[in-house]
Amino acid sequence: MLCDKELDFFSGIFVFNPLDDEFHLERIENNIISICEAASSTAHRIKIVIALNKSKVKTQNGFVNGTGTKTDNLVSDLKQKYNFSILEYQGVNACSHGYNFLLKYGHQKTDAKYIVIFADDYIMPNFWYDLMSINFKYHKNASFIMPATSFVAQSNLKYNIDLMPEWDVRVAEKGDHKRLNIKTIYGGVKIEHINNIAKQFVNNKNIPFYEPPSFETTAFKRELIDTVGYIHEEYFSCFYDNDYFKMIENKGLTGYIAKNCFIFHYGKGATKALYKETADEKYEESPVVEQLKSDVLVWNRRWHKNVTPWWGKK
């Protein structure tokens, strides 16, 4: 049920759609409705907060706001049906900063036992909260649990699901996605599709966590955040999750990958709404390439790594 206090879960959703991309409007709507419906379907107490990215976004043609008017109106309309809160994030345009904004809110402003942050391109099956709660009861030593998903780079989390004929699946026109033949889903997905797909996995066994991680969708116990703190603030869009889970590892905390608890990911949802040709911000001519390079340098410095920029030209 959707509540404001004595919470089991805090769920924060970071919304980004500066060009009011029509495909991403569909993805955002599915994201919010699915999470709200899952919260309404459980006896667990859930608070949902949506943060609209109101930062200034650098593009090849100047600066725009992180969400457009159509996106703002969509979220406002959905609020009339569902009991969620809306915040505006106005800091540096970077997903890690937006996620940190919500992480701090959930930790400091609510009493939730578990805190989970979502990007706006996931669809949650309606039994997700119940299954995640069962997982925490079974794994009493778990400080975090990370669900399985789709269309991600992390092979440890990824299920290769069957594609339905009505889904709009594409490879970007240019860039590394084109060269590497990376497919993502643009639209056509229904929430009921994901409810049915997720049922295929509910009897699978969970496994101890191993890298690489995904910060988004991971359910963190409040005590973990008490101990580890928040995302390191030098990051923009890369390595913030790797860094956070290194800090978790250094504290000796235990986590699991929930192979029985699937959540659908479109793949690069908000990113491809802005970078339409490449479906990714990672290319040599990117307007945020200096942020990307900075992330690599911060990761290398903090953890004694030797990563070099891996992205190609547009």
PDB file of C-alpha atoms in Angstrom:
ATOM      1  CA  MET A   1       0.000   0.000   0.000  1.00  0.00           C
ATOM      2  CA  LEU A   2       1.081   3.582  -0.621  1.00  0.00           C
ATOM      3  CA  CYS A   3       1.912   5.317   2.658  1.00  0.00           C
ATOM      4  CA  ASP A   4       3.952   8.164   4.167  1.00  0.00           C
ATOM      5  CA  LYS A   5       5.240   6.712   7.458  1.00  0.00           C
ATOM      6  CA  GLU A   6       6.078   3.429   9.185  1.00  0.00           C
ATOM      7  CA  LEU A   7       7.473   2.393   5.814  1.00  0.00           C
ATOM      8  CA  ASP A   8       8.829  -0.887   4.574  1.00  0.00           C
ATOM      9  CA  PHE A   9      10.160   0.549   1.279  1.00  0.00           C
ATOM     10  CA  PHE A  10      11.081   3.971  -0.023  1.00  0.00           C
ATOM     11  CA  SER A  11      11.170   4.033  -3.830  1.00  0.00           C
ATOM     12  CA  GLY A  12      12.618   7.026  -5.641  1.00  0.00           C
ATOM     13  CA  ILE A  13      12.296   7.510  -9.419  1.00  0.00           C
ATOM     14  CA  PHE A  14      14.563   9.945 -11.296  1.00  0.00           C
ATOM     15  CA  VAL A  15      12.833  11.296 -14.422  1.00  0.00           C
ATOM     16  CA  PHE A  16      14.757  12.740 -17.370  1.00  0.00           C
ATOM     17  CA  ASN A  17      13.226  13.651 -20.734  1.00  0.00           C
ATOM     18  CA  PRO A  18      14.446  17.080 -21.907  1.00  0.00           C
ATOM     19  CA  LEU A  19      13.053  16.811 -25.457  1.00  0.00           C
ATOM     20  CA  ASP A  20       9.702  15.298 -24.434  1.00  0.00           C
ATOM     21  CA  ASP A  21      10.558  12.297 -26.579  1.00  0.00           C
ATOM     22  CA  GLU A  22       7.320  10.433 -27.311  1.00  0.00           C
ATOM     23  CA  PHE A  23       8.869   6.992 -26.910  1.00  0.00           C
ATOM     24  CA  HIS A  24      10.284   7.957 -23.552  1.00  0.00           C
ATOM     25  CA  LEU A  25       6.964   9.396 -22.422  1.00  0.00           C
ATOM     26  CA  GLU A  26       5.568   5.889 -22.914  1.00  0.00           C
ATOM     27  CA  ARG A  27       8.480   4.383 -20.979  1.00  0.00           C
ATOM     28  CA  ILE A  28       8.060   6.865 -18.105  1.00  0.00           C
ATOM     29  CA  GLU A  29       4.329   6.190 -17.926  1.00  0.00           C
ATOM     30  CA  ASN A  30       4.881   2.430 -17.755  1.00  0.00           C
ATOM     31  CA  ASN A  31       7.592   2.931 -15.159  1.00  0.00           C
ATOM     32  CA  ILE A  32       5.494   5.043 -12.793  1.00  0.00           C
ATOM     33  CA  ILE A  33       2.262   3.090 -13.210  1.00  0.00           C
ATOM     34  CA  SER A  34       3.956  -0.289 -12.724  1.00  0.00           C
ATOM     35  CA  ILE A  35       5.726   0.778  -9.534  1.00  0.00           C
ATOM     36  CA  CYS A  36       2.590   2.419  -8.146  1.00  0.00           C
ATOM     37  CA  GLU A  37       0.445  -0.611  -9.015  1.00  0.00           C
ATOM     38  CA  ALA A  38       2.972  -2.941  -7.385  1.00  0.00           C
ATOM     39  CA  ALA A  39       2.891  -0.758  -4.278  1.00  0.00           C
ATOM     40  CA  SER A  40      -0.914  -0.785  -4.292  1.00  0.00           C
ATOM     41  CA  SER A  41      -0.953  -4.589  -4.652  1.00  0.00           C
ATOM     42  CA  THR A  42       1.034  -5.357  -1.510  1.00  0.00           C
ATOM     43  CA  ALA A  43       0.325  -5.124   2.196  1.00  0.00           C
ATOM     44  CA  HIS A  44       3.824  -3.706   2.656  1.00  0.00           C
ATOM     45  CA  ARG A  45       3.991   0.019   3.242  1.00  0.00           C
ATOM     46  CA  ILE A  46       5.585   1.905   0.345  1.00  0.00           C
ATOM     47  CA  LYS A  47       6.380   5.563  -0.236  1.00  0.00           C
ATOM     48  CA  ILE A  48       7.108   6.657  -3.809  1.00  0.00           C
ATOM     49  CA  VAL A  49       8.852   9.917  -4.646  1.00  0.00           C
ATOM     50  CA  ILE A  50       9.477  11.123  -8.190  1.00  0.00           C
ATOM     51  CA  ALA A  51      12.281  13.605  -8.788  1.00  0.00           C
ATOM     52  CA  LEU A  52      11.989  15.623 -11.984  1.00  0.00           C
ATOM     53  CA  ASN A  53      15.399  16.515 -13.369  1.00  0.00           C
ATOM     54  CA  LYS A  54      15.214  20.318 -13.575  1.00  0.00           C
ATOM     55  CA  SER A  55      18.930  20.797 -14.145  1.00  0.00           C
ATOM     56  CA  LYS A  56      20.289  22.496 -17.250  1.00  0.00           C
ATOM     57  CA  VAL A  57      21.239  19.890 -19.829  1.00  0.00           C
ATOM     58  CA  LYS A  58      24.069  20.604 -22.251  1.00  0.00           C
ATOM     59  CA  THR A  59      23.364  19.575 -25.831  1.00  0.00           C
ATOM     60  CA  GLN A  60      25.002  20.271 -29.188  1.00  0.00           C
ATOM     61  CA  ASN A  61      22.461  23.083 -29.639  1.00  0.00           C
ATOM     62  CA  GLY A  62      22.739  24.747 -26.230  1.00  0.00           C
ATOM     63  CA  PHE A  63      21.057  24.104 -22.899  1.00  0.00           C
ATOM     64  CA  VAL A  64      17.591  22.701 -22.152  1.00  0.00           C
ATOM     65  CA  ASN A  65      15.752  21.699 -18.977  1.00  0.00           C
ATOM     66  CA  GLY A  66      16.028  18.080 -17.873  1.00  0.00           C
ATOM     67  CA  THR A  67      12.289  17.516 -18.297  1.00  0.00           C
ATOM     68  CA  GLY A  68       9.991  19.132 -20.832  1.00  0.00           C
ATOM     69  CA  THR A  69       6.432  20.365 -20.418  1.00  0.00           C
ATOM     70  CA  LYS A  70       4.795  17.161 -21.692  1.00  0.00           C
ATOM     71  CA  THR A  71       6.841  15.084 -19.260  1.00  0.00           C
ATOM     72  CA  ASP A  72       5.941  17.373 -16.349  1.00  0.00           C
ATOM     73  CA  ASN A  73       2.259  17.183 -17.294  1.00  0.00           C
ATOM     74  CA  LEU A  74       2.342  13.392 -17.569  1.00  0.00           C
ATOM     75  CA  VAL A  75       3.795  13.055 -14.073  1.00  0.00           C
ATOM     76  CA  SER A  76       1.318  15.602 -12.707  1.00  0.00           C
ATOM     77  CA  ASP A  77      -1.605  13.728 -14.283  1.00  0.00           C
ATOM     78  CA  LEU A  78      -0.455  10.405 -12.835  1.00  0.00           C
ATOM     79  CA  LYS A  79      -0.194  11.984  -9.401  1.00  0.00           C
ATOM     80  CA  GLN A  80      -3.945  12.594  -9.527  1.00  0.00           C
ATOM     81  CA  LYS A  81      -4.458   8.817  -9.510  1.00  0.00           C
ATOM     82  CA  TYR A  82      -1.585   7.620  -7.341  1.00  0.00           C
ATOM     83  CA  ASN A  83      -0.394   8.829  -3.964  1.00  0.00           C
ATOM     84  CA  PHE A  84       3.199   9.769  -4.751  1.00  0.00           C
ATOM     85  CA  SER A  85       5.239  12.893  -4.077  1.00  0.00           C
ATOM     86  CA  ILE A  86       7.026  15.053  -6.653  1.00  0.00           C
ATOM     87  CA  LEU A  87      10.348  16.791  -6.064  1.00  0.00           C
ATOM     88  CA  GLU A  88      12.482  18.901  -8.378  1.00  0.00           C
ATOM     89  CA  TYR A  89      16.195  18.178  -8.688  1.00  0.00           C
ATOM     90  CA  GLN A  90      18.121  21.311  -9.721  1.00  0.00           C
ATOM     91  CA  GLY A  91      21.786  20.413  -9.304  1.00  0.00           C
ATOM     92  CA  VAL A  92      24.394  19.296 -11.816  1.00  0.00           C
ATOM     93  CA  ASN A  93      22.900  17.314 -14.679  1.00  0.00           C
ATOM     94  CA  ALA A  94      24.186  13.838 -13.876  1.00  0.00           C
ATOM     95  CA  CYS A  95      22.305  10.646 -13.113  1.00  0.00           C
ATOM     96  CA  SER A  96      24.533   9.881 -10.119  1.00  0.00           C
ATOM     97  CA  HIS A  97      23.688  13.254  -8.565  1.00  0.00           C
ATOM     98  CA  GLY A  98      19.979  12.697  -9.148  1.00  0.00           C
ATOM     99  CA  TYR A  99      20.142   9.228  -7.620  1.00  0.00           C
ATOM    100  CA  ASN A 100      22.076  10.627  -4.656  1.00  0.00           C
ATOM    101  CA  PHE A 101      19.406  13.319  -4.211  1.00  0.00           C
ATOM    102  CA  LEU A 102      16.754  10.614  -3.883  1.00  0.00           C
ATOM    103  CA  LEU A 103      18.956   8.314  -1.794  1.00  0.00           C
ATOM    104  CA  LYS A 104      19.514  11.092   0.734  1.00  0.00           C
ATOM    105  CA  TYR A 105      15.813  11.941   0.784  1.00  0.00           C
ATOM    106  CA  GLY A 106      14.788   8.350   1.441  1.00  0.00           C
ATOM    107  CA  HIS A 107      17.431   7.952   4.130  1.00  0.00           C
ATOM    108  CA  GLN A 108      17.017  11.307   5.878  1.00  0.00           C
ATOM    109  CA  LYS A 109      13.334  12.154   5.354  1.00  0.00           C
ATOM    110  CA  THR A 110      11.641   8.765   5.778  1.00  0.00           C
ATOM    111  CA  ASP A 111      11.750   5.853   8.205  1.00  0.00           C
ATOM    112  CA  ALA A 112      11.827   3.179   5.471  1.00  0.00           C
ATOM    113  CA  LYS A 113      13.521  -0.131   6.242  1.00  0.00           C
ATOM    114  CA  TYR A 114      14.615  -0.537   2.619  1.00  0.00           C
ATOM    115  CA  ILE A 115      15.561   2.142   0.117  1.00  0.00           C
ATOM    116  CA  VAL A 116      15.608   1.597  -3.654  1.00  0.00           C
ATOM    117  CA  ILE A 117      16.235   4.086  -6.475  1.00  0.00           C
ATOM    118  CA  PHE A 118      14.982   3.623 -10.031  1.00  0.00           C
ATOM    119  CA  ALA A 119      15.835   5.130 -13.367  1.00  0.00           C
ATOM    120  CA  ASP A 120      12.720   5.918 -15.393  1.00  0.00           C
ATOM    121  CA  ASP A 121      13.029   3.053 -17.900  1.00  0.00           C
ATOM    122  CA  TYR A 122      12.136   0.047 -15.754  1.00  0.00           C
ATOM    123  CA  ILE A 123       8.837  -1.836 -15.513  1.00  0.00           C
ATOM    124  CA  MET A 124       8.124  -3.517 -12.186  1.00  0.00           C
ATOM    125  CA  PRO A 125       5.967  -6.665 -11.996  1.00  0.00           C
ATOM    126  CA  ASN A 126       3.099  -6.306  -9.564  1.00  0.00           C
ATOM    127  CA  PHE A 127       4.471  -8.828  -7.034  1.00  0.00           C
ATOM    128  CA  TRP A 128       7.985  -7.306  -6.890  1.00  0.00           C
ATOM    129  CA  TYR A 129       7.770  -5.831  -3.386  1.00  0.00           C
ATOM    130  CA  ASP A 130       6.362  -9.030  -1.924  1.00  0.00           C
ATOM    131  CA  LEU A 131       9.084 -11.136  -3.494  1.00  0.00           C
ATOM    132  CA  MET A 132      11.846  -8.751  -2.465  1.00  0.00           C
ATOM    133  CA  SER A 133      10.541  -8.812   1.122  1.00  0.00           C
ATOM    134  CA  ILE A 134      10.557 -12.615   1.113  1.00  0.00           C
ATOM    135  CA  ASN A 135      14.142 -12.569  -0.136  1.00  0.00           C
ATOM    136  CA  PHE A 136      15.254 -10.360   2.743  1.00  0.00           C
ATOM    137  CA  LYS A 137      13.508 -12.641   5.246  1.00  0.00           C
ATOM    138  CA  TYR A 138      15.249 -15.681   3.762  1.00  0.00           C
ATOM    139  CA  HIS A 139      18.681 -14.020   3.480  1.00  0.00           C
ATOM    140  CA  LYS A 140      18.876 -12.637   7.006  1.00  0.00           C
ATOM    141  CA  ASN A 141      22.508 -11.585   6.512  1.00  0.00           C
ATOM    142  CA  ALA A 142      21.748  -9.525   3.393  1.00  0.00           C
ATOM    143  CA  SER A 143      22.451  -5.792   3.508  1.00  0.00           C
ATOM    144  CA  PHE A 144      21.316  -5.397  -0.100  1.00  0.00           C
ATOM    145  CA  ILE A 145      19.541  -7.419  -2.765  1.00  0.00           C
ATOM    146  CA  MET A 146      19.891  -6.706  -6.495  1.00  0.00           C
ATOM    147  CA  PRO A 147      17.167  -7.969  -8.847  1.00  0.00           C
ATOM    148  CA  ALA A 148      17.692  -9.670 -12.175  1.00  0.00           C
ATOM    149  CA  THR A 149      16.825  -7.604 -15.236  1.00  0.00           C
ATOM    150  CA  SER A 150      17.064  -7.284 -19.034  1.00  0.00           C
ATOM    151  CA  PHE A 151      18.986  -5.242 -21.615  1.00  0.00           C
ATOM    152  CA  VAL A 152      21.943  -4.379 -19.383  1.00  0.00           C
ATOM    153  CA  ALA A 153      25.694  -4.795 -19.742  1.00  0.00           C
ATOM    154  CA  GLN A 154      25.945  -6.746 -16.471  1.00  0.00           C
ATOM    155  CA  SER A 155      25.825 -10.393 -17.515  1.00  0.00           C
ATOM    156  CA  ASN A 156      25.445 -11.477 -13.885  1.00  0.00           C
ATOM    157  CA  LEU A 157      22.048  -9.716 -13.730  1.00  0.00           C
ATOM    158  CA  LYS A 158      20.821 -10.227 -17.254  1.00  0.00           C
ATOM    159  CA  TYR A 159      18.087 -12.515 -18.502  1.00  0.00           C
ATOM    160  CA  ASN A 160      17.745 -12.846 -22.279  1.00  0.00           C
ATOM    161  CA  ILE A 161      13.997 -12.687 -22.550  1.00  0.00           C
ATOM    162  CA  ASP A 162      11.856 -13.552 -25.550  1.00  0.00           C
ATOM    163  CA  LEU A 163      10.903 -10.478 -27.577  1.00  0.00           C
ATOM    164  CA  MET A 164       7.250  -9.999 -28.394  1.00  0.00           C
ATOM    165  CA  PRO A 165       6.308  -9.064 -31.972  1.00  0.00           C
ATOM    166  CA  GLU A 166       4.644  -5.806 -30.898  1.00  0.00           C
ATOM    167  CA  TRP A 167       7.810  -4.541 -29.212  1.00  0.00           C
ATOM    168  CA  ASP A 168       9.824  -1.900 -31.052  1.00  0.00           C
ATOM    169  CA  VAL A 169      13.388  -3.261 -30.842  1.00  0.00           C
ATOM    170  CA  ARG A 170      16.164  -1.366 -32.607  1.00  0.00           C
ATOM    171  CA  VAL A 171      19.872  -0.750 -32.926  1.00  0.00           C
ATOM    172  CA  ALA A 172      20.995   2.898 -32.918  1.00  0.00           C
ATOM    173  CA  GLU A 173      21.832   4.543 -36.243  1.00  0.00           C
ATOM    174  CA  LYS A 174      25.375   5.540 -35.251  1.00  0.00           C
ATOM    175  CA  GLY A 175      28.067   5.105 -32.604  1.00  0.00           C
ATOM    176  CA  ASP A 176      29.163   2.122 -30.556  1.00  0.00           C
ATOM    177  CA  HIS A 177      25.657   0.658 -30.354  1.00  0.00           C
ATOM    178  CA  LYS A 178      25.643   0.441 -34.153  1.00  0.00           C
ATOM    179  CA  ARG A 179      29.141  -1.000 -34.355  1.00  0.00           C
ATOM    180  CA  LEU A 180      28.489  -3.567 -31.607  1.00  0.00           C
ATOM    181  CA  ASN A 181      24.892  -4.334 -32.684  1.00  0.00           C
ATOM    182  CA  ILE A 182      23.464  -3.474 -29.253  1.00  0.00           C
ATOM    183  CA  LYS A 183      19.685  -3.768 -29.266  1.00  0.00           C
ATOM    184  CA  THR A 184      17.378  -1.842 -26.959  1.00  0.00           C
ATOM    185  CA  ILE A 185      13.602  -1.527 -26.766  1.00  0.00           C
ATOM    186  CA  TYR A 186      11.940   1.731 -27.740  1.00  0.00           C
ATOM    187  CA  GLY A 187       8.282   0.997 -27.108  1.00  0.00           C
ATOM    188  CA  GLY A 188       5.309  -1.331 -27.402  1.00  0.00           C
ATOM    189  CA  VAL A 189       5.851  -3.029 -24.044  1.00  0.00           C
ATOM    190  CA  LYS A 190       2.815  -3.549 -21.815  1.00  0.00           C
ATOM    191  CA  ILE A 191       2.927  -3.940 -18.043  1.00  0.00           C
ATOM    192  CA  GLU A 192       1.023  -7.214 -18.315  1.00  0.00           C
ATOM    193  CA  HIS A 193       3.776  -8.541 -20.587  1.00  0.00           C
ATOM    194  CA  ILE A 194       6.267  -8.018 -17.771  1.00  0.00           C
ATOM    195  CA  ASN A 195       4.001  -9.506 -15.106  1.00  0.00           C
ATOM    196  CA  ASN A 196       3.856 -12.692 -17.183  1.00  0.00           C
ATOM    197  CA  ILE A 197       7.569 -12.765 -18.040  1.00  0.00           C
ATOM    198  CA  ALA A 198       8.582 -12.262 -14.393  1.00  0.00           C
ATOM    199  CA  LYS A 199       6.550 -15.285 -13.315  1.00  0.00           C
ATOM    200  CA  GLN A 200       8.952 -17.510 -15.275  1.00  0.00           C
ATOM    201  CA  PHE A 201      11.746 -16.769 -12.800  1.00  0.00           C
ATOM    202  CA  VAL A 202      10.087 -16.849  -9.372  1.00  0.00           C
ATOM    203  CA  ASN A 203      11.359 -20.350  -8.510  1.00  0.00           C
ATOM    204  CA  ASN A 204      14.972 -19.607  -9.450  1.00  0.00           C
ATOM    205  CA  LYS A 205      17.583 -19.624  -6.702  1.00  0.00           C
ATOM    206  CA  ASN A 206      19.306 -16.455  -5.597  1.00  0.00           C
ATOM    207  CA  ILE A 207      23.078 -16.232  -5.682  1.00  0.00           C
ATOM    208  CA  PRO A 208      25.686 -14.283  -3.693  1.00  0.00           C
ATOM    209  CA  PHE A 209      26.453 -10.919  -5.246  1.00  0.00           C
ATOM    210  CA  TYR A 210      29.409 -10.573  -7.576  1.00  0.00           C
ATOM    211  CA  GLU A 211      30.445  -7.680  -9.793  1.00  0.00           C
ATOM    212  CA  PRO A 212      29.565  -5.725 -11.845  1.00  0.00           C
ATOM    213  CA  PRO A 213      26.764  -4.020  -9.919  1.00  0.00           C
ATOM    214  CA  SER A 214      23.730  -1.937 -10.783  1.00  0.00           C
ATOM    215  CA  PHE A 215      22.877   0.831  -8.332  1.00  0.00           C
ATOM    216  CA  GLU A 216      19.432   1.357  -9.838  1.00  0.00           C
ATOM    217  CA  THR A 217      16.822  -1.150  -8.603  1.00  0.00           C
ATOM    218  CA  THR A 218      19.017  -2.489  -5.765  1.00  0.00           C
ATOM    219  CA  ALA A 219      17.171  -2.588  -2.459  1.00  0.00           C
ATOM    220  CA  PHE A 220      19.440  -1.343   0.332  1.00  0.00           C
ATOM    221  CA  LYS A 221      18.799  -1.854   4.015  1.00  0.00           C
ATOM    222  CA  ARG A 222      18.732   1.429   5.909  1.00  0.00           C
ATOM    223  CA  GLU A 223      21.613   0.192   8.065  1.00  0.00           C
ATOM    224  CA  LEU A 224      23.811  -0.175   4.986  1.00  0.00           C
ATOM    225  CA  ILE A 225      23.366   3.503   4.138  1.00  0.00           C
ATOM    226  CA  ASP A 226      24.008   4.380   7.799  1.00  0.00           C
ATOM    227  CA  THR A 227      27.355   2.608   7.441  1.00  0.00           C
ATOM    228  CA  VAL A 228      28.419   3.353   3.860  1.00  0.00           C
ATOM    229  CA  GLY A 229      26.885   6.764   3.263  1.00  0.00           C
ATOM    230  CA  TYR A 230      25.981   8.135  -0.139  1.00  0.00           C
ATOM    231  CA  ILE A 231      27.326   8.059  -3.710  1.00  0.00           C
ATOM    232  CA  HIS A 232      30.731   9.731  -4.052  1.00  0.00           C
ATOM    233  CA  GLU A 233      29.942  13.205  -5.357  1.00  0.00           C
ATOM    234  CA  GLU A 234      32.748  13.533  -7.908  1.00  0.00           C
ATOM    235  CA  TYR A 235      31.011  11.143 -10.306  1.00  0.00           C
ATOM    236  CA  PHE A 236      28.605  12.088 -13.084  1.00  0.00           C
ATOM    237  CA  SER A 237      27.318   9.075 -15.038  1.00  0.00           C
ATOM    238  CA  CYS A 238      29.956   6.318 -14.997  1.00  0.00           C
ATOM    239  CA  PHE A 239      31.492   4.194 -12.236  1.00  0.00           C
ATOM    240  CA  TYR A 240      29.405   5.703  -9.436  1.00  0.00           C
ATOM    241  CA  ASP A 241      27.766   2.306  -8.923  1.00  0.00           C
ATOM    242  CA  ASN A 242      31.054   0.390  -9.085  1.00  0.00           C
ATOM    243  CA  ASP A 243      32.467   2.836  -6.550  1.00  0.00           C
ATOM    244  CA  TYR A 244      29.505   2.507  -4.203  1.00  0.00           C
ATOM    245  CA  PHE A 245      29.719  -1.263  -4.169  1.00  0.00           C
ATOM    246  CA  LYS A 246      33.458  -1.088  -3.544  1.00  0.00           C
ATOM    247  CA  MET A 247      32.641   0.945  -0.433  1.00  0.00           C
ATOM    248  CA  ILE A 248      30.084  -1.712   0.546  1.00  0.00           C
ATOM    249  CA  GLU A 249      32.702  -4.419   0.060  1.00  0.00           C
ATOM    250  CA  ASN A 250      35.187  -2.528   2.217  1.00  0.00           C
ATOM    251  CA  LYS A 251      32.649  -2.531   5.053  1.00  0.00           C
ATOM    252  CA  GLY A 252      32.308  -6.305   4.791  1.00  0.00           C
ATOM    253  CA  LEU A 253      28.595  -6.219   4.007  1.00  0.00           C
ATOM    254  CA  THR A 254      26.807  -9.066   2.239  1.00  0.00           C
ATOM    255  CA  GLY A 255      24.411  -8.964  -0.679  1.00  0.00           C
ATOM    256  CA  TYR A 256      22.621 -11.206  -3.157  1.00  0.00           C
ATOM    257  CA  ILE A 257      21.461 -11.215  -6.756  1.00  0.00           C
ATOM    258  CA  ALA A 258      17.759 -12.063  -6.761  1.00  0.00           C
ATOM    259  CA  LYS A 259      17.448 -14.411  -9.715  1.00  0.00           C
ATOM    260  CA  ASN A 260      13.831 -14.998  -8.686  1.00  0.00           C
ATOM    261  CA  CYS A 261      12.919 -11.294  -8.733  1.00  0.00           C
ATOM    262  CA  PHE A 262      12.925  -9.869 -12.249  1.00  0.00           C
ATOM    263  CA  ILE A 263      12.419  -6.231 -13.200  1.00  0.00           C
ATOM    264  CA  PHE A 264      12.252  -5.213 -16.854  1.00  0.00           C
ATOM    265  CA  HIS A 265      14.730  -2.680 -18.294  1.00  0.00           C
ATOM    266  CA  TYR A 266      14.232  -1.078 -21.708  1.00  0.00           C
ATOM    267  CA  GLY A 267      17.931  -0.248 -22.026  1.00  0.00           C
ATOM    268  CA  LYS A 268      19.275   3.323 -22.234  1.00  0.00           C
ATOM    269  CA  GLY A 269      15.767   4.725 -21.935  1.00  0.00           C
ATOM    270  CA  ALA A 270      16.395   8.330 -20.920  1.00  0.00           C
ATOM    271  CA  THR A 271      19.749   8.474 -22.677  1.00  0.00           C
ATOM    272  CA  LYS A 272      18.402   7.531 -26.095  1.00  0.00           C
ATOM    273  CA  ALA A 273      15.588  10.052 -25.628  1.00  0.00           C
ATOM    274  CA  LEU A 274      18.257  12.773 -25.852  1.00  0.00           C
ATOM    275  CA  TYR A 275      21.051  11.122 -27.877  1.00  0.00           C
ATOM    276  CA  LYS A 276      18.762   9.857 -30.585  1.00  0.00           C
ATOM    277  CA  GLU A 277      21.369   8.838 -33.178  1.00  0.00           C
ATOM    278  CA  THR A 278      23.686   6.918 -30.843  1.00  0.00           C
ATOM    279  CA  ALA A 279      21.315   5.879 -27.987  1.00  0.00           C
ATOM    280  CA  ASP A 280      24.268   6.649 -25.727  1.00  0.00           C
ATOM    281  CA  GLU A 281      26.147   9.675 -24.461  1.00  0.00           C
ATOM    282  CA  LYS A 282      29.480   7.883 -24.753  1.00  0.00           C
ATOM    283  CA  TYR A 283      31.145   9.031 -27.959  1.00  0.00           C
ATOM    284  CA  GLU A 284      34.101  11.261 -28.718  1.00  0.00           C
ATOM    285  CA  GLU A 285      32.075  14.296 -29.829  1.00  0.00           C
ATOM    286  CA  SER A 286      29.571  14.041 -26.972  1.00  0.00           C
ATOM    287  CA  PRO A 287      28.636  17.293 -25.190  1.00  0.00           C
ATOM    288  CA  VAL A 288      29.356  15.537 -21.875  1.00  0.00           C
ATOM    289  CA  VAL A 289      32.605  13.842 -22.887  1.00  0.00           C
ATOM    290  CA  GLU A 290      34.561  15.817 -20.278  1.00  0.00           C
ATOM    291  CA  GLN A 291      32.282  14.461 -17.568  1.00  0.00           C
ATOM    292  CA  LEU A 292      32.858  10.940 -18.870  1.00  0.00           C
ATOM    293  CA  LYS A 293      36.624  11.417 -18.834  1.00  0.00           C
ATOM    294  CA  SER A 294      36.405  12.834 -15.321  1.00  0.00           C
ATOM    295  CA  ASP A 295      34.514   9.737 -14.148  1.00  0.00           C
ATOM    296  CA  VAL A 296      37.289   7.510 -15.494  1.00  0.00           C
ATOM    297  CA  LEU A 297      39.936   9.584 -13.708  1.00  0.00           C
ATOM    298  CA  VAL A 298      38.038   9.555 -10.409  1.00  0.00           C
ATOM    299  CA  TRP A 299      37.535   5.785 -10.565  1.00  0.00           C
ATOM    300  CA  ASN A 300      41.197   5.183 -11.354  1.00  0.00           C
ATOM    301  CA  ARG A 301      42.363   7.491  -8.560  1.00  0.00           C
ATOM    302  CA  ARG A 302      40.059   6.184  -5.850  1.00  0.00           C
ATOM    303  CA  TRP A 303      40.548   2.479  -6.551  1.00  0.00           C
ATOM    304  CA  HIS A 304      44.004   2.299  -8.196  1.00  0.00           C
ATOM    305  CA  LYS A 305      42.629   1.197 -11.556  1.00  0.00           C
ATOM    306  CA  ASN A 306      43.944   1.736 -15.094  1.00  0.00           C
ATOM    307  CA  VAL A 307      40.775   2.190 -17.128  1.00  0.00           C
ATOM    308  CA  THR A 308      41.069   4.215 -20.328  1.00  0.00           C
ATOM    309  CA  PRO A 309      38.167   5.760 -22.305  1.00  0.00           C
ATOM    310  CA  TRP A 310      36.648   2.967 -24.404  1.00  0.00           C
ATOM    311  CA  TRP A 311      34.080   4.785 -26.507  1.00  0.00           C
ATOM    312  CA  GLY A 312      34.443   5.478 -30.200  1.00  0.00           C
ATOM    313  CA  LYS A 313      33.347   8.180 -32.579  1.00  0.00           C
ATOM    314  CA  LYS A 314      29.788   9.055 -33.468  1.00  0.00           C
TER     315      LYS A 314
END
